[in-house]
């Protein structure tokens, strides 16, 4: 759909979502996932994206957690807990925000509008362990009990490397 002069995928918060191709991000030892997101309604566990193949193996970005923070998380079946990177607050309401997550060398970094918003230097899992994912979505979770995104996403990208902070900043400004 069109949002002003911007073409984006809009989500109604009820059942709208996009199914992404299987195999994302198969074979990648490091990566960057980025997108421009507009959140219209905040609800805990609403996914901007969710890549995986079960409720126990995933890489996702949620606009807010129950603690009121945007979170990127990675979990592989069999891990006791998920690895995550939290921002200091939720994704902003009603405006476009560039989000980027980089994963490389055991470190996850979450960026909002080109600025580092959170870092975890002790990630146990990496994207390579996700394997060949088959349940990849924009706007919804693999977990059917989670709410759908009410908002919009545009310029969703999956890079086959972890972009540097300067590269993320340039991407956010573009």
mmCIF file of C-alpha atoms in Angstrom:
data_model
loop_
_atom_site.group_PDB
_atom_site.id
_atom_site.type_symbol
_atom_site.label_atom_id
_atom_site.label_comp_id
_atom_site.label_asym_id
_atom_site.label_seq_id
_atom_site.Cartn_x
_atom_site.Cartn_y
_atom_site.Cartn_z
ATOM 1 C CA UNK A 1 0.000 0.000 0.000
ATOM 2 C CA UNK A 2 1.007 3.631 -0.087
ATOM 3 C CA UNK A 3 1.662 5.704 3.030
ATOM 4 C CA UNK A 4 1.998 9.260 1.764
ATOM 5 C CA UNK A 5 4.860 9.080 -0.734
ATOM 6 C CA UNK A 6 6.092 5.777 0.718
ATOM 7 C CA UNK A 7 5.261 2.292 -0.517
ATOM 8 C CA UNK A 8 5.033 -0.136 2.389
ATOM 9 C CA UNK A 9 3.378 -3.322 3.542
ATOM 10 C CA UNK A 10 0.651 -2.377 6.005
ATOM 11 C CA UNK A 11 -0.587 -4.658 8.751
ATOM 12 C CA UNK A 12 -4.033 -4.483 10.340
ATOM 13 C CA UNK A 13 -3.142 -6.009 13.719
ATOM 14 C CA UNK A 14 -5.658 -8.827 13.189
ATOM 15 C CA UNK A 15 -4.289 -11.330 10.684
ATOM 16 C CA UNK A 16 -2.278 -9.440 8.080
ATOM 17 C CA UNK A 17 1.270 -10.677 7.543
ATOM 18 C CA UNK A 18 3.803 -11.545 4.855
ATOM 19 C CA UNK A 19 5.240 -15.031 4.405
ATOM 20 C CA UNK A 20 8.920 -14.765 3.490
ATOM 21 C CA UNK A 21 10.812 -17.434 1.508
ATOM 22 C CA UNK A 22 12.058 -20.582 3.242
ATOM 23 C CA UNK A 23 15.746 -20.842 3.936
ATOM 24 C CA UNK A 24 16.313 -17.429 5.509
ATOM 25 C CA UNK A 25 19.073 -17.027 6.781
ATOM 26 C CA UNK A 26 20.452 -20.486 5.951
ATOM 27 C CA UNK A 27 24.232 -20.828 5.916
ATOM 28 C CA UNK A 28 25.059 -17.397 7.338
ATOM 29 C CA UNK A 29 27.581 -17.203 10.168
ATOM 30 C CA UNK A 30 26.852 -13.486 10.571
ATOM 31 C CA UNK A 31 24.108 -11.197 9.336
ATOM 32 C CA UNK A 32 22.280 -7.897 9.493
ATOM 33 C CA UNK A 33 18.496 -7.674 9.365
ATOM 34 C CA UNK A 34 17.120 -4.195 8.763
ATOM 35 C CA UNK A 35 13.809 -2.520 7.987
ATOM 36 C CA UNK A 36 11.858 0.680 8.347
ATOM 37 C CA UNK A 37 8.943 0.154 10.704
ATOM 38 C CA UNK A 38 5.944 2.213 11.742
ATOM 39 C CA UNK A 39 4.138 0.852 14.794
ATOM 40 C CA UNK A 40 0.550 2.048 15.272
ATOM 41 C CA UNK A 41 -0.283 0.023 18.399
ATOM 42 C CA UNK A 42 2.123 -1.395 20.975
ATOM 43 C CA UNK A 43 1.408 -4.810 22.454
ATOM 44 C CA UNK A 44 3.928 -7.163 24.075
ATOM 45 C CA UNK A 45 5.363 -9.824 21.732
ATOM 46 C CA UNK A 46 4.158 -8.187 18.495
ATOM 47 C CA UNK A 47 6.703 -9.224 15.871
ATOM 48 C CA UNK A 48 8.189 -7.000 13.214
ATOM 49 C CA UNK A 49 9.797 -10.145 11.799
ATOM 50 C CA UNK A 50 10.145 -13.749 12.937
ATOM 51 C CA UNK A 51 12.446 -16.211 11.156
ATOM 52 C CA UNK A 52 12.619 -19.845 12.234
ATOM 53 C CA UNK A 53 11.016 -23.237 12.022
ATOM 54 C CA UNK A 54 9.319 -23.692 15.389
ATOM 55 C CA UNK A 55 8.381 -21.887 18.579
ATOM 56 C CA UNK A 56 11.740 -23.102 19.929
ATOM 57 C CA UNK A 57 14.016 -22.039 17.054
ATOM 58 C CA UNK A 58 13.763 -18.427 15.956
ATOM 59 C CA UNK A 59 15.251 -15.021 15.310
ATOM 60 C CA UNK A 60 12.787 -12.200 15.883
ATOM 61 C CA UNK A 61 12.327 -8.508 16.534
ATOM 62 C CA UNK A 62 9.456 -7.403 18.744
ATOM 63 C CA UNK A 63 8.297 -3.786 19.046
ATOM 64 C CA UNK A 64 7.967 -4.176 22.808
ATOM 65 C CA UNK A 65 8.220 -6.757 25.553
ATOM 66 C CA UNK A 66 6.191 -6.870 28.757
ATOM 67 C CA UNK A 67 9.025 -4.778 30.230
ATOM 68 C CA UNK A 68 8.417 -2.045 27.633
ATOM 69 C CA UNK A 69 11.561 -2.555 25.532
ATOM 70 C CA UNK A 70 12.088 -3.422 21.892
ATOM 71 C CA UNK A 71 13.878 -6.773 21.737
ATOM 72 C CA UNK A 72 15.712 -8.870 19.187
ATOM 73 C CA UNK A 73 16.040 -12.503 20.236
ATOM 74 C CA UNK A 74 17.626 -15.685 18.949
ATOM 75 C CA UNK A 75 16.946 -19.177 20.264
ATOM 76 C CA UNK A 76 17.836 -22.634 19.032
ATOM 77 C CA UNK A 77 15.845 -25.692 20.169
ATOM 78 C CA UNK A 78 17.543 -27.201 23.209
ATOM 79 C CA UNK A 79 18.915 -23.911 24.541
ATOM 80 C CA UNK A 80 17.834 -23.240 28.103
ATOM 81 C CA UNK A 81 17.047 -19.581 27.392
ATOM 82 C CA UNK A 82 17.034 -17.235 24.435
ATOM 83 C CA UNK A 83 19.857 -14.833 23.600
ATOM 84 C CA UNK A 84 18.520 -11.304 23.319
ATOM 85 C CA UNK A 85 19.368 -7.657 22.803
ATOM 86 C CA UNK A 86 17.065 -5.095 24.406
ATOM 87 C CA UNK A 87 16.700 -1.427 23.526
ATOM 88 C CA UNK A 88 16.091 1.054 26.333
ATOM 89 C CA UNK A 89 12.435 1.448 25.342
ATOM 90 C CA UNK A 90 9.835 0.276 22.814
ATOM 91 C CA UNK A 91 9.786 1.154 19.142
ATOM 92 C CA UNK A 92 8.226 4.615 18.774
ATOM 93 C CA UNK A 93 4.540 4.888 17.930
ATOM 94 C CA UNK A 94 3.199 6.478 14.766
ATOM 95 C CA UNK A 95 6.448 7.312 12.969
ATOM 96 C CA UNK A 96 8.903 5.541 10.717
ATOM 97 C CA UNK A 97 11.894 4.100 12.564
ATOM 98 C CA UNK A 98 14.850 2.391 10.939
ATOM 99 C CA UNK A 99 15.745 -0.775 12.878
ATOM 100 C CA UNK A 100 18.788 -2.970 12.331
ATOM 101 C CA UNK A 101 20.126 -6.024 14.101
ATOM 102 C CA UNK A 102 23.680 -7.238 13.550
ATOM 103 C CA UNK A 103 24.894 -10.649 14.706
ATOM 104 C CA UNK A 104 28.561 -11.666 14.463
ATOM 105 C CA UNK A 105 31.233 -13.240 16.618
ATOM 106 C CA UNK A 106 28.972 -13.800 19.616
ATOM 107 C CA UNK A 107 27.773 -10.176 19.701
ATOM 108 C CA UNK A 108 24.326 -8.852 18.876
ATOM 109 C CA UNK A 109 23.739 -5.131 18.359
ATOM 110 C CA UNK A 110 20.331 -3.473 17.932
ATOM 111 C CA UNK A 111 20.184 -0.072 16.224
ATOM 112 C CA UNK A 112 17.309 2.413 16.065
ATOM 113 C CA UNK A 113 17.564 5.168 13.446
ATOM 114 C CA UNK A 114 21.258 4.405 12.986
ATOM 115 C CA UNK A 115 22.172 4.712 16.662
ATOM 116 C CA UNK A 116 23.112 1.776 18.860
ATOM 117 C CA UNK A 117 20.170 1.072 21.181
ATOM 118 C CA UNK A 118 21.344 -2.185 22.767
ATOM 119 C CA UNK A 119 24.205 -4.677 22.759
ATOM 120 C CA UNK A 120 24.788 -8.216 23.986
ATOM 121 C CA UNK A 121 28.452 -9.299 23.743
ATOM 122 C CA UNK A 122 27.688 -12.775 25.125
ATOM 123 C CA UNK A 123 25.373 -14.354 22.547
ATOM 124 C CA UNK A 124 25.630 -18.146 22.798
ATOM 125 C CA UNK A 125 23.958 -18.959 19.472
ATOM 126 C CA UNK A 126 24.561 -17.507 16.040
ATOM 127 C CA UNK A 127 22.474 -17.322 12.865
ATOM 128 C CA UNK A 128 24.268 -20.329 11.333
ATOM 129 C CA UNK A 129 22.593 -22.557 13.937
ATOM 130 C CA UNK A 130 19.118 -21.524 12.751
ATOM 131 C CA UNK A 131 19.587 -23.810 9.776
ATOM 132 C CA UNK A 132 17.087 -23.821 6.924
ATOM 133 C CA UNK A 133 14.141 -21.915 8.320
ATOM 134 C CA UNK A 134 10.661 -22.585 6.970
ATOM 135 C CA UNK A 135 8.395 -20.273 9.013
ATOM 136 C CA UNK A 136 9.525 -16.748 8.136
ATOM 137 C CA UNK A 137 7.169 -13.826 8.616
ATOM 138 C CA UNK A 138 6.799 -10.077 8.621
ATOM 139 C CA UNK A 139 4.084 -8.804 10.940
ATOM 140 C CA UNK A 140 3.439 -11.978 12.918
ATOM 141 C CA UNK A 141 5.016 -14.482 15.270
ATOM 142 C CA UNK A 142 5.471 -18.205 14.782
ATOM 143 C CA UNK A 143 3.652 -18.483 18.114
ATOM 144 C CA UNK A 144 -0.078 -18.271 17.366
ATOM 145 C CA UNK A 145 -0.836 -16.808 20.810
ATOM 146 C CA UNK A 146 1.086 -13.581 20.058
ATOM 147 C CA UNK A 147 -0.693 -10.552 18.578
ATOM 148 C CA UNK A 148 -0.142 -9.420 14.995
ATOM 149 C CA UNK A 149 1.589 -6.153 14.076
ATOM 150 C CA UNK A 150 -0.608 -3.096 13.628
ATOM 151 C CA UNK A 151 1.587 -0.807 11.548
ATOM 152 C CA UNK A 152 3.748 -0.980 8.435
ATOM 153 C CA UNK A 153 7.113 -2.274 7.221
ATOM 154 C CA UNK A 154 9.172 -1.205 4.237
ATOM 155 C CA UNK A 155 12.688 -1.783 2.971
ATOM 156 C CA UNK A 156 13.135 -5.135 4.751
ATOM 157 C CA UNK A 157 16.671 -6.397 4.106
ATOM 158 C CA UNK A 158 18.743 -9.399 5.099
ATOM 159 C CA UNK A 159 22.491 -8.851 4.630
ATOM 160 C CA UNK A 160 24.938 -11.759 4.527
ATOM 161 C CA UNK A 161 27.334 -9.965 6.897
ATOM 162 C CA UNK A 162 27.243 -7.833 10.014
ATOM 163 C CA UNK A 163 27.282 -4.224 8.865
ATOM 164 C CA UNK A 164 29.526 -1.817 10.757
ATOM 165 C CA UNK A 165 28.010 0.961 12.873
ATOM 166 C CA UNK A 166 28.865 3.459 10.102
ATOM 167 C CA UNK A 167 27.204 1.283 7.462
ATOM 168 C CA UNK A 168 24.059 0.960 9.601
ATOM 169 C CA UNK A 169 24.014 4.742 10.105
ATOM 170 C CA UNK A 170 24.304 5.299 6.336
ATOM 171 C CA UNK A 171 21.544 2.775 5.675
ATOM 172 C CA UNK A 172 19.286 4.519 8.203
ATOM 173 C CA UNK A 173 19.917 7.903 6.578
ATOM 174 C CA UNK A 174 19.237 6.603 3.053
#
